[in-house]
Tab-separated table of C-alpha atoms and ligand atoms in Angstrom:
chain	number	residue	atom	x	y	z
Q	7	UNK	CA	0.004	-0.005	0.001
Q	8	UNK	CA	1.541	3.331	-1.054
Q	9	UNK	CA	1.340	5.541	2.002
Q	10	UNK	CA	1.820	8.830	0.110
Q	11	UNK	CA	-0.876	7.964	-2.303
Q	12	UNK	CA	-3.173	7.005	0.572
Q	13	UNK	CA	-2.458	10.182	2.447
Q	14	UNK	CA	-3.125	12.340	-0.631
Q	15	UNK	CA	-6.482	10.686	-1.030
Q	16	UNK	CA	-7.319	11.198	2.651
Q	17	UNK	CA	-6.302	14.828	2.414
Q	18	UNK	CA	-8.507	15.214	-0.642
Q	19	UNK	CA	-11.500	14.035	1.365
Q	20	UNK	CA	-10.562	16.132	4.381
Q	21	UNK	CA	-10.366	19.221	2.198
Q	22	UNK	CA	-14.059	18.795	1.517
Q	23	UNK	CA	-15.088	18.932	5.124
Q	24	UNK	CA	-12.587	21.374	6.606
Q	25	UNK	CA	-12.343	25.051	5.768
Q	26	UNK	CA	-9.432	26.009	3.558
Q	27	UNK	CA	-7.791	28.013	6.336
Q	28	UNK	CA	-8.045	25.155	8.813
Q	29	UNK	CA	-6.921	22.700	6.230
Q	30	UNK	CA	-3.760	24.770	5.518
Q	31	UNK	CA	-3.113	25.264	9.175
Q	32	UNK	CA	-3.538	21.759	10.438
Q	33	UNK	CA	-2.731	19.450	7.584
Q	34	UNK	CA	0.027	21.271	5.765
Q	35	UNK	CA	3.062	19.458	7.129
Q	36	UNK	CA	1.490	16.126	7.822
Q	37	UNK	CA	2.128	12.746	6.203
Q	38	UNK	CA	1.801	9.074	6.840
Q	39	UNK	CA	5.037	7.962	8.496
Q	40	UNK	CA	4.222	4.257	8.322
Q	41	UNK	CA	1.560	1.661	7.999
Q	42	UNK	CA	1.377	-1.610	9.781
Q	43	UNK	CA	-1.150	-3.582	7.799
Q	44	UNK	CA	-1.197	-6.624	10.063
Q	45	UNK	CA	-2.564	-4.726	12.984
Q	46	UNK	CA	-4.429	-2.090	11.010
Q	47	UNK	CA	-2.236	0.752	12.242
Q	48	UNK	CA	-1.424	4.080	10.561
Q	49	UNK	CA	1.186	6.399	11.998
Q	50	UNK	CA	0.549	10.011	11.049
Q	51	UNK	CA	3.482	12.369	11.351
Q	52	UNK	CA	2.713	15.903	12.466
Q	53	UNK	CA	5.030	18.890	12.853
Q	54	UNK	CA	4.440	19.796	16.489
Q	55	UNK	CA	2.621	18.831	19.660
Q	56	UNK	CA	0.059	21.533	19.084
Q	57	UNK	CA	-1.005	20.029	15.795
Q	58	UNK	CA	-1.012	16.626	17.360
Q	59	UNK	CA	-3.386	17.738	20.086
Q	60	UNK	CA	-5.550	19.584	17.607
Q	61	UNK	CA	-5.850	16.682	15.154
Q	62	UNK	CA	-6.546	14.318	17.979
Q	63	UNK	CA	-9.293	16.452	19.499
Q	64	UNK	CA	-10.915	17.936	16.413
Q	65	UNK	CA	-10.290	15.810	13.395
Q	66	UNK	CA	-9.532	12.352	14.646
Q	67	UNK	CA	-13.042	11.062	13.981
Q	68	UNK	CA	-13.028	12.433	10.424
Q	69	UNK	CA	-9.575	11.077	9.640
Q	70	UNK	CA	-10.474	7.654	10.998
Q	71	UNK	CA	-13.742	7.455	9.145
Q	72	UNK	CA	-12.070	8.348	5.874
Q	73	UNK	CA	-9.224	5.874	6.332
Q	74	UNK	CA	-11.646	3.096	7.159
Q	75	UNK	CA	-13.810	3.996	4.238
Q	76	UNK	CA	-10.952	4.005	1.730
Q	77	UNK	CA	-9.310	0.844	3.011
Q	78	UNK	CA	-12.566	-1.029	3.631
Q	79	UNK	CA	-11.853	-1.116	7.345
Q	80	UNK	CA	-8.368	-2.669	6.948
Q	81	UNK	CA	-6.769	0.259	8.683
Q	82	UNK	CA	-8.540	1.296	11.873
Q	83	UNK	CA	-6.001	2.553	14.388
Q	84	UNK	CA	-4.235	5.877	14.269
Q	85	UNK	CA	-1.194	7.055	16.086
Q	86	UNK	CA	0.123	10.590	15.806
Q	87	UNK	CA	3.849	11.145	15.886
Q	88	UNK	CA	5.645	14.444	16.178
Q	89	UNK	CA	8.281	15.179	13.575
Q	90	UNK	CA	10.352	18.347	13.366
Q	91	UNK	CA	10.264	20.387	10.218
Q	92	UNK	CA	12.406	23.359	9.221
Q	93	UNK	CA	11.112	26.515	10.767
Q	94	UNK	CA	10.195	28.370	7.594
Q	95	UNK	CA	7.659	25.815	6.735
Q	96	UNK	CA	5.628	26.183	9.871
Q	97	UNK	CA	2.587	28.291	9.426
Q	98	UNK	CA	1.247	28.193	12.947
Q	99	UNK	CA	2.375	29.630	16.167
Q	100	UNK	CA	5.626	30.937	14.960
Q	101	UNK	CA	6.238	34.108	16.996
Q	102	UNK	CA	5.190	37.473	15.701
Q	103	UNK	CA	8.757	38.311	14.824
Q	104	UNK	CA	9.014	35.340	12.533
Q	105	UNK	CA	5.721	36.162	10.923
Q	106	UNK	CA	6.917	39.623	10.082
Q	107	UNK	CA	10.326	38.483	8.972
Q	108	UNK	CA	8.935	35.703	6.786
Q	109	UNK	CA	10.417	36.480	3.439
Q	110	UNK	CA	8.285	37.119	0.439
Q	111	UNK	CA	8.000	33.997	-1.626
Q	112	UNK	CA	8.426	31.306	0.930
Q	113	UNK	CA	4.835	30.295	0.536
Q	114	UNK	CA	4.591	26.768	-0.719
Q	115	UNK	CA	2.531	26.920	-3.809
Q	116	UNK	CA	0.631	23.873	-4.804
Q	117	UNK	CA	2.464	22.517	-7.846
Q	118	UNK	CA	-0.855	21.523	-9.375
Q	119	UNK	CA	-2.239	25.013	-9.201
Q	120	UNK	CA	-0.808	26.285	-12.463
Q	121	UNK	CA	-2.303	27.711	-15.663
Q	122	UNK	CA	-1.197	24.616	-17.511
Q	123	UNK	CA	-3.411	22.483	-15.257
Q	124	UNK	CA	-6.377	24.767	-15.255
Q	125	UNK	CA	-9.192	23.620	-17.516
Q	126	UNK	CA	-10.955	26.546	-19.135
Q	127	UNK	CA	-14.700	26.343	-19.706
Q	128	UNK	CA	-17.660	28.698	-20.021
Q	129	UNK	CA	-17.949	29.294	-16.289
Q	130	UNK	CA	-14.349	30.397	-15.689
Q	131	UNK	CA	-13.001	31.798	-18.952
Q	132	UNK	CA	-13.173	35.422	-17.935
Q	133	UNK	CA	-11.465	34.826	-14.621
Q	134	UNK	CA	-8.829	32.745	-16.350
Q	135	UNK	CA	-8.114	35.298	-19.075
Q	136	UNK	CA	-7.965	38.134	-16.595
Q	137	UNK	CA	-5.557	36.172	-14.446
Q	138	UNK	CA	-3.238	35.623	-17.366
Q	139	UNK	CA	-3.434	39.304	-18.301
Q	140	UNK	CA	-2.382	40.183	-14.753
Q	141	UNK	CA	0.809	38.127	-15.126
Q	142	UNK	CA	1.616	39.745	-18.448
Q	143	UNK	CA	0.855	43.327	-17.496
Q	144	UNK	CA	0.608	43.582	-13.736
Q	145	UNK	CA	-1.132	46.720	-12.551
Q	146	UNK	CA	-2.114	47.867	-15.981
Q	147	UNK	CA	-5.482	46.642	-17.014
Q	148	UNK	CA	-7.480	45.031	-14.298
Q	149	UNK	CA	-6.655	46.533	-10.999
Q	150	UNK	CA	-7.770	45.215	-8.652
Q	151	UNK	CA	-8.766	41.881	-10.143
Q	152	UNK	CA	-11.559	40.487	-7.964
Q	153	UNK	CA	-12.378	36.842	-8.551
Q	154	UNK	CA	-15.481	35.459	-6.945
Q	155	UNK	CA	-17.271	32.137	-6.952
Q	156	UNK	CA	-18.464	29.270	-4.818
Q	157	UNK	CA	-16.323	26.871	-2.854
Q	158	UNK	CA	-14.039	24.538	-4.812
Q	159	UNK	CA	-14.384	26.281	-8.165
Q	160	UNK	CA	-10.768	27.231	-8.689
Q	161	UNK	CA	-10.216	30.643	-7.065
Q	162	UNK	CA	-7.159	29.578	-5.063
Q	163	UNK	CA	-5.949	27.619	-8.102
Q	164	UNK	CA	-6.033	30.779	-10.247
Q	165	UNK	CA	-4.398	33.006	-7.614
Q	166	UNK	CA	-1.545	30.537	-7.165
Q	167	UNK	CA	-1.293	30.110	-10.926
Q	168	UNK	CA	-0.726	33.865	-11.169
Q	169	UNK	CA	2.007	33.551	-8.541
Q	170	UNK	CA	3.758	30.618	-10.140
Q	171	UNK	CA	3.697	32.173	-13.597
Q	172	UNK	CA	4.961	35.441	-12.164
Q	173	UNK	CA	7.796	33.661	-10.420
Q	174	UNK	CA	8.816	32.288	-13.818
Q	175	UNK	CA	8.210	35.314	-15.991
Q	176	UNK	CA	9.075	38.147	-13.615
Q	177	UNK	CA	11.302	36.581	-10.996
Q	178	UNK	CA	12.295	39.958	-9.626
Q	179	UNK	CA	8.801	41.191	-8.921
Q	180	UNK	CA	8.255	41.487	-5.228
Q	181	UNK	CA	4.888	39.926	-4.562
Q	182	UNK	CA	3.052	38.228	-1.724
Q	183	UNK	CA	0.273	35.647	-1.748
Q	184	UNK	CA	-1.726	35.454	1.391
Q	185	UNK	CA	-5.313	35.065	2.592
Q	186	UNK	CA	-7.447	37.385	4.566
Q	187	UNK	CA	-7.206	35.202	7.654
Q	188	UNK	CA	-3.461	35.207	7.598
Q	189	UNK	CA	-3.372	38.916	6.967
Q	190	UNK	CA	-5.626	39.441	9.962
Q	191	UNK	CA	-3.535	37.221	12.241
Q	192	UNK	CA	-0.395	38.868	11.063
Q	193	UNK	CA	-1.909	42.287	11.812
Q	194	UNK	CA	-3.096	41.244	15.262
Q	195	UNK	CA	0.264	39.724	16.142
Q	196	UNK	CA	2.060	42.828	14.898
Q	197	UNK	CA	-0.047	45.049	17.127
Q	198	UNK	CA	0.469	42.805	20.147
Q	199	UNK	CA	4.190	42.733	19.592
Q	200	UNK	CA	4.451	46.446	18.833
Q	201	UNK	CA	5.740	45.729	15.353
Q	202	UNK	CA	3.347	47.724	13.226
Q	203	UNK	CA	6.148	49.616	11.452
Q	204	UNK	CA	7.571	46.327	10.260
Q	205	UNK	CA	4.152	45.065	9.350
Q	206	UNK	CA	3.487	48.119	7.235
Q	207	UNK	CA	6.851	47.927	5.587
Q	208	UNK	CA	6.312	44.320	4.712
Q	209	UNK	CA	2.981	44.888	2.971
Q	210	UNK	CA	3.399	48.392	1.628
Q	211	UNK	CA	6.717	47.719	-0.073
Q	212	UNK	CA	5.224	45.020	-2.265
Q	213	UNK	CA	4.868	45.287	-5.992
Q	214	UNK	CA	1.961	42.866	-6.203
Q	215	UNK	CA	-0.351	41.538	-3.537
Q	216	UNK	CA	-2.788	38.614	-3.795
Q	217	UNK	CA	-5.274	38.048	-1.037
Q	218	UNK	CA	-7.418	34.911	-1.043
Q	219	UNK	CA	-10.836	34.690	0.572
Q	220	UNK	CA	-11.404	38.310	1.482
Q	221	UNK	CA	-14.880	37.483	2.750
Q	222	UNK	CA	-12.986	36.646	5.906
Q	223	UNK	CA	-12.530	40.405	6.508
Q	224	UNK	CA	-16.173	40.610	7.443
Q	225	UNK	CA	-16.720	42.376	10.706
Q	226	UNK	CA	-13.018	42.928	11.395
Q	227	UNK	CA	-12.855	46.682	11.478
Q	228	UNK	CA	-9.262	47.276	12.513
Q	229	UNK	CA	-7.978	44.840	9.942
Q	230	UNK	CA	-10.186	46.375	7.289
Q	231	UNK	CA	-8.781	49.807	8.015
Q	232	UNK	CA	-5.221	48.565	7.787
Q	233	UNK	CA	-5.988	46.710	4.591
Q	234	UNK	CA	-7.578	49.812	3.152
Q	235	UNK	CA	-4.300	51.751	3.566
Q	236	UNK	CA	-2.259	48.845	2.249
Q	237	UNK	CA	-4.546	48.683	-0.759
Q	238	UNK	CA	-4.299	52.424	-1.379
Q	239	UNK	CA	-0.524	52.457	-1.140
Q	240	UNK	CA	-0.146	49.738	-3.760
Q	241	UNK	CA	-2.893	51.017	-5.939
Q	242	UNK	CA	-1.480	54.511	-6.138
Q	243	UNK	CA	1.811	53.098	-7.309
Q	244	UNK	CA	-0.152	51.122	-9.940
Q	245	UNK	CA	0.879	47.843	-8.419
Q	246	UNK	CA	-1.325	44.832	-9.094
Q	247	UNK	CA	-3.805	43.650	-6.469
Q	248	UNK	CA	-5.710	40.374	-6.855
Q	249	UNK	CA	-8.475	39.392	-4.507
Q	250	UNK	CA	-10.762	36.384	-4.261
Q	251	UNK	CA	-13.960	35.902	-2.410
Q	252	UNK	CA	-16.905	33.498	-2.280
Q	253	UNK	CA	-19.293	36.419	-2.918
Q	254	UNK	CA	-19.445	39.848	-4.423
Q	255	UNK	CA	-17.917	42.752	-2.476
Q	256	UNK	CA	-21.388	44.157	-1.769
Q	257	UNK	CA	-22.498	40.845	-0.366
Q	258	UNK	CA	-19.741	40.552	2.212
Q	259	UNK	CA	-21.476	41.376	5.465
Q	260	UNK	CA	-20.207	44.378	7.332
Q	261	UNK	CA	-17.462	45.192	4.865
Q	262	UNK	CA	-16.795	48.928	4.982
Q	263	UNK	CA	-18.217	50.916	2.076
Q	264	UNK	CA	-14.829	52.354	1.232
Q	265	UNK	CA	-13.400	48.868	0.782
Q	266	UNK	CA	-16.376	47.748	-1.251
Q	267	UNK	CA	-15.839	50.624	-3.649
Q	268	UNK	CA	-12.126	49.894	-3.836
Q	269	UNK	CA	-12.784	46.213	-4.576
Q	270	UNK	CA	-15.198	47.159	-7.330
Q	271	UNK	CA	-12.819	49.581	-9.025
Q	272	UNK	CA	-11.132	47.117	-11.349
Q	273	UNK	CA	-12.546	43.965	-12.887
Q	274	UNK	CA	-14.921	41.627	-11.144
Q	275	UNK	CA	-14.704	38.181	-12.683
Q	276	UNK	CA	-16.977	35.428	-11.453
Q	277	UNK	CA	-16.456	31.678	-11.650
Q	278	UNK	CA	-19.606	29.709	-12.156
Q	279	UNK	CA	-19.932	25.942	-11.544
Q	280	UNK	CA	-18.522	23.960	-14.500
Q	281	UNK	CA	-20.897	22.744	-17.174
Q	282	UNK	CA	-20.951	19.044	-18.208
Q	283	UNK	CA	-18.239	19.494	-20.873
Q	284	UNK	CA	-15.923	21.231	-18.445
Q	285	UNK	CA	-16.543	18.592	-15.755
Q	286	UNK	CA	-15.715	15.886	-18.265
Q	287	UNK	CA	-12.573	17.724	-19.446
Q	288	UNK	CA	-11.404	18.125	-15.872
Q	289	UNK	CA	-11.993	14.421	-15.183
Q	290	UNK	CA	-10.201	13.398	-18.334
Q	291	UNK	CA	-7.210	15.609	-17.660
Q	292	UNK	CA	-6.902	14.536	-14.054
Q	293	UNK	CA	-7.255	10.838	-14.744
Q	294	UNK	CA	-4.789	11.046	-17.616
Q	295	UNK	CA	-2.342	12.638	-15.238
Q	296	UNK	CA	-2.791	9.675	-12.979
Q	297	UNK	CA	-2.377	7.059	-15.678
Q	298	UNK	CA	-5.921	6.717	-17.124
Q	299	UNK	CA	-7.363	3.779	-15.295
Q	300	UNK	CA	-10.995	4.577	-15.389
Q	301	UNK	CA	-13.568	3.849	-18.141
Q	302	UNK	CA	-15.409	6.557	-19.893
Q	303	UNK	CA	-18.701	5.414	-18.394
Q	304	UNK	CA	-17.335	5.838	-14.912
Q	305	UNK	CA	-16.051	9.353	-15.710
Q	306	UNK	CA	-19.445	10.051	-17.128
Q	307	UNK	CA	-21.079	8.795	-13.970
Q	308	UNK	CA	-19.011	11.213	-11.869
Q	309	UNK	CA	-19.627	14.066	-14.273
Q	310	UNK	CA	-23.359	13.576	-14.107
Q	311	UNK	CA	-23.524	13.122	-10.342
Q	312	UNK	CA	-21.206	15.768	-9.001
Q	313	UNK	CA	-22.247	19.072	-10.376
Q	314	UNK	CA	-21.180	22.042	-8.419
Q	315	UNK	CA	-17.697	21.670	-7.089
Q	316	UNK	CA	-14.441	20.791	-8.805
Q	317	UNK	CA	-12.904	19.762	-5.538
Q	318	UNK	CA	-15.560	17.118	-5.040
Q	319	UNK	CA	-15.104	15.929	-8.607
Q	320	UNK	CA	-11.389	15.467	-7.911
Q	321	UNK	CA	-12.137	13.830	-4.562
Q	322	UNK	CA	-14.353	11.234	-6.267
Q	323	UNK	CA	-11.782	10.547	-8.898
Q	324	UNK	CA	-9.011	10.193	-6.283
Q	325	UNK	CA	-11.066	7.792	-4.225
Q	326	UNK	CA	-11.603	5.494	-7.150
Q	327	UNK	CA	-8.009	5.671	-8.312
Q	328	UNK	CA	-6.775	5.015	-4.817
Q	329	UNK	CA	-9.023	1.988	-4.577
Q	330	UNK	CA	-7.626	0.694	-7.811
Q	331	UNK	CA	-4.037	1.324	-6.807
Q	332	UNK	CA	-4.484	-0.128	-3.353
Q	333	UNK	CA	-6.262	-3.299	-4.316
Q	334	UNK	CA	-5.310	-3.750	-7.977
Q	335	UNK	CA	-8.875	-4.514	-8.616
Q	336	UNK	CA	-10.484	-3.142	-11.833
Q	337	UNK	CA	-13.046	-0.478	-11.037
Q	338	UNK	CA	-16.342	-1.365	-12.676
Q	339	UNK	CA	-19.249	1.022	-12.873
Q	340	UNK	CA	-21.075	-0.867	-10.125
Q	341	UNK	CA	-18.090	-0.795	-7.838
Q	342	UNK	CA	-17.637	2.887	-8.604
Q	343	UNK	CA	-21.206	3.609	-7.640
Q	344	UNK	CA	-20.789	1.649	-4.435
Q	345	UNK	CA	-17.576	3.360	-3.444
Q	346	UNK	CA	-18.812	6.813	-4.329
Q	347	UNK	CA	-22.102	6.351	-2.526
Q	348	UNK	CA	-20.126	5.845	0.633
Q	349	UNK	CA	-17.680	8.640	0.278
Q	350	UNK	CA	-18.616	11.516	-1.979
Q	351	UNK	CA	-20.435	14.752	-1.408
Q	352	UNK	CA	-20.870	14.439	2.266
Q	353	UNK	CA	-22.123	17.797	3.422
Q	354	UNK	CA	-19.846	19.706	5.797
Q	355	UNK	CA	-22.390	19.463	8.538
Q	356	UNK	CA	-22.790	16.008	10.035
Q	357	UNK	CA	-25.179	13.966	8.012
Q	358	UNK	CA	-27.668	16.660	7.294
Q	359	UNK	CA	-28.449	16.868	3.591
Q	360	UNK	CA	-29.673	19.733	1.431
Q	361	UNK	CA	-32.903	17.781	0.781
Q	362	UNK	CA	-33.706	17.419	4.462
Q	363	UNK	CA	-33.444	21.143	4.989
Q	364	UNK	CA	-35.537	21.948	1.925
Q	365	UNK	CA	-38.161	19.426	3.087
Q	366	UNK	CA	-38.196	20.733	6.599
Q	367	UNK	CA	-38.815	24.258	5.379
Q	368	UNK	CA	-41.568	23.361	2.922
Q	369	UNK	CA	-43.157	21.147	5.589
Q	370	UNK	CA	-43.121	23.935	8.087
Q	371	UNK	CA	-44.918	26.302	5.700
Q	372	UNK	CA	-47.318	23.605	4.577
Q	373	UNK	CA	-46.129	23.578	1.018
Q	374	UNK	CA	-44.974	20.847	-1.288
Q	375	UNK	CA	-41.341	21.185	-2.312
Q	376	UNK	CA	-42.389	21.595	-5.947
Q	377	UNK	CA	-44.582	24.537	-4.932
Q	378	UNK	CA	-41.896	26.142	-2.852
Q	379	UNK	CA	-39.325	26.078	-5.623
Q	380	UNK	CA	-41.780	26.959	-8.410
Q	381	UNK	CA	-41.467	30.174	-10.468
Q	382	UNK	CA	-44.288	31.795	-8.535
Q	383	UNK	CA	-43.470	35.141	-6.958
Q	384	UNK	CA	-46.427	34.923	-4.552
Q	385	UNK	CA	-45.612	35.821	-0.991
Q	386	UNK	CA	-46.705	32.371	0.250
Q	387	UNK	CA	-43.868	30.744	-1.658
Q	388	UNK	CA	-41.297	33.546	-1.772
Q	389	UNK	CA	-40.719	33.741	1.965
Q	390	UNK	CA	-40.290	29.990	2.468
Q	391	UNK	CA	-37.898	29.921	-0.443
Q	392	UNK	CA	-35.861	32.743	1.101
Q	393	UNK	CA	-35.806	30.940	4.419
Q	394	UNK	CA	-34.655	27.762	2.744
Q	395	UNK	CA	-31.832	29.746	1.024
Q	396	UNK	CA	-30.830	31.236	4.310
Q	397	UNK	CA	-30.739	27.912	6.127
Q	398	UNK	CA	-28.813	26.135	3.399
Q	399	UNK	CA	-26.184	28.815	3.498
Q	400	UNK	CA	-26.091	29.105	7.238
Q	401	UNK	CA	-26.101	25.405	8.102
Q	402	UNK	CA	-24.342	23.700	5.183
Q	403	UNK	CA	-22.432	26.686	3.771
Q	404	UNK	CA	-23.788	25.691	0.398
Q	405	UNK	CA	-22.591	28.030	-2.379
Q	406	UNK	CA	-25.074	30.578	-3.678
Q	407	UNK	CA	-25.127	29.081	-7.230
Q	408	UNK	CA	-25.724	25.616	-5.764
Q	409	UNK	CA	-28.594	26.894	-3.603
Q	410	UNK	CA	-30.073	28.602	-6.696
Q	411	UNK	CA	-29.960	25.286	-8.477
Q	412	UNK	CA	-31.622	23.442	-5.567
Q	413	UNK	CA	-34.359	26.031	-5.341
Q	414	UNK	CA	-35.720	25.844	-8.845
Q	415	UNK	CA	-32.802	27.091	-10.926
Q	416	UNK	CA	-32.551	30.601	-9.563
Q	417	UNK	CA	-29.807	33.050	-10.220
Q	418	UNK	CA	-27.143	33.237	-7.508
Q	419	UNK	CA	-27.686	36.987	-7.083
Q	420	UNK	CA	-31.317	36.353	-6.230
Q	421	UNK	CA	-30.185	33.792	-3.681
Q	422	UNK	CA	-27.661	36.212	-2.169
Q	423	UNK	CA	-30.336	38.788	-1.882
Q	424	UNK	CA	-32.653	36.288	-0.147
Q	425	UNK	CA	-29.951	35.289	2.241
Q	426	UNK	CA	-29.065	38.808	3.194
Q	427	UNK	CA	-32.705	39.767	3.597
Q	428	UNK	CA	-33.521	36.925	5.990
Q	429	UNK	CA	-30.240	37.477	7.785
Q	430	UNK	CA	-31.195	41.094	8.499
Q	431	UNK	CA	-34.631	40.035	9.644
Q	432	UNK	CA	-33.061	37.439	11.918
Q	433	UNK	CA	-30.878	40.112	13.450
Q	434	UNK	CA	-33.912	42.293	13.975
Q	435	UNK	CA	-35.562	39.385	15.852
Q	436	UNK	CA	-39.318	38.923	15.562
Q	437	UNK	CA	-41.469	36.423	13.731
Q	438	UNK	CA	-38.908	35.134	11.267
Q	439	UNK	CA	-36.449	34.343	13.995
Q	440	UNK	CA	-39.114	32.335	15.804
Q	441	UNK	CA	-40.018	30.454	12.631
Q	442	UNK	CA	-36.419	29.653	11.865
Q	443	UNK	CA	-35.790	28.410	15.331
Q	444	UNK	CA	-38.751	26.100	15.060
Q	445	UNK	CA	-37.445	24.714	11.772
Q	446	UNK	CA	-34.021	24.243	13.306
Q	447	UNK	CA	-35.680	22.385	16.175
Q	448	UNK	CA	-37.329	20.095	13.684
Q	449	UNK	CA	-33.905	19.411	12.246
Q	450	UNK	CA	-32.572	18.723	15.732
Q	451	UNK	CA	-30.113	21.566	15.468
Q	452	UNK	CA	-31.194	23.446	18.620
F	15	ADP	P1	-11.628	27.561	-4.351
F	15	ADP	O1	-10.448	28.295	-3.920
F	15	ADP	O2	-12.481	28.308	-5.319
F	15	ADP	O3	-12.464	27.025	-3.200
F	15	ADP	P2	-9.736	25.713	-5.415
F	15	ADP	O4	-8.946	26.622	-6.230
F	15	ADP	O5	-9.155	25.252	-4.117
F	15	ADP	O6	-11.176	26.301	-5.133
F	15	ADP	O7	-10.102	24.436	-6.299
F	15	ADP	C1	-10.504	23.202	-5.783
F	15	ADP	C2	-9.838	22.083	-6.533
F	15	ADP	O8	-10.380	22.020	-7.833
F	15	ADP	C3	-8.364	22.263	-6.700
F	15	ADP	O9	-7.743	21.048	-6.552
F	15	ADP	C4	-8.214	22.800	-8.113
F	15	ADP	O10	-6.957	22.435	-8.669
F	15	ADP	C5	-9.350	22.138	-8.797
F	15	ADP	N1	-9.875	22.944	-9.888
F	15	ADP	C6	-10.808	23.936	-9.789
F	15	ADP	N2	-11.082	24.460	-11.008
F	15	ADP	C7	-10.310	23.762	-11.880
F	15	ADP	C8	-10.142	23.844	-13.306
F	15	ADP	N3	-10.872	24.773	-14.049
F	15	ADP	N4	-9.326	23.014	-13.878
F	15	ADP	C9	-8.593	22.125	-13.164
F	15	ADP	N5	-8.727	21.999	-11.814
F	15	ADP	C10	-9.559	22.801	-11.186
F	16	MG	MG1	-9.791	28.822	-2.037
């Protein structure tokens, strides 16, 4: 059993249920140190005792479940073992001074996140073209470039592709890739340690800045202010800024107006879920990379069953390939169905499914699901639909486009609007809040 292969597959599955920031923080420098098949033991190497404790207390159950699933229960015991890594690679709990000193391009880019490996389709062609333009003429045409789209649709891939192409084509350009969470932590640490001058120097002396997942800035006023000045400094010097977010600037709750208008100043490029052709092209490219072991009908099965998220498409493919590589057993369509039924598209929230939430809402309002998601704009159906959108987002963190699809093929901007509207009403308290609490009770969530 190839332990690296196995660990990559497990990480692929974990990525689906853990937020990107947590994933980077806790799983970055982990690997399988060894496997003892005769007593079903896996030894997972982690970089420090903190990670060890964290994995043990927060993610052990998930890791175990995935390992058992992939190996058909052959591996069922996990031991964590601490391994020391070089300092520069640690992302967590390095002291503030190290964070500030961290030199510009130490970030480990994912070698797969390049333009060469990015499949272009209808949903992402604008974001892709704009990203390439940014490498060619940074700061000139689209500044800032704001890429937005649902989870797992390639935002991070594109941002890192920009970085990797820039490293090759303009090796002297001083740029930094980070995410809003890291920027925030960096800022907080700098304040605590009294190192704001250094902090400012680090960010304001850049010639290009890429910030992933800026929706994370929501509600963080101090950080927003600091970022505003960073942004202005670079922008005035006509240096390129690239941002990504899972929603439009306007739709990021409690983002200051002045930042919203800055974010909207350049080009806003959205990434929509891939259509069938793109899903198929992605599957073909990724399976070819891995040595093409799966039949067309199996790829077709994946492409027709996983619709909204490239990460999940990859996860399904990896699971099947790992099964093949681990057991040297040909993957038939039936076997694929069986394996995938067990492992794919598990929602991030326990076992609760989109359908159950939609059903609970329509039930509560005494409607049939078909009525609730119909084209009707009558108040009796509009409100339940908005509540369903709100709950899907709030509980499962379903992407807006995916919610739109679930609720009768609605546009994601409509869904965003619904979500924001109900959210405001929730904050104001009153009837809606009561209703939503009752629905949550029905779902055993409160
Ligand atoms: P996001 O940041 O939008 O949540 P990621 O960039 O992390 O999504 O993408 C999730 C996974 O899907 C990554 O492994 C990425 O390489 C892959 N992926 C997404 N879009 C594409 C694409 N168009 N072509 C190839 N791989 C893609
Ligand atoms: Mg991302």
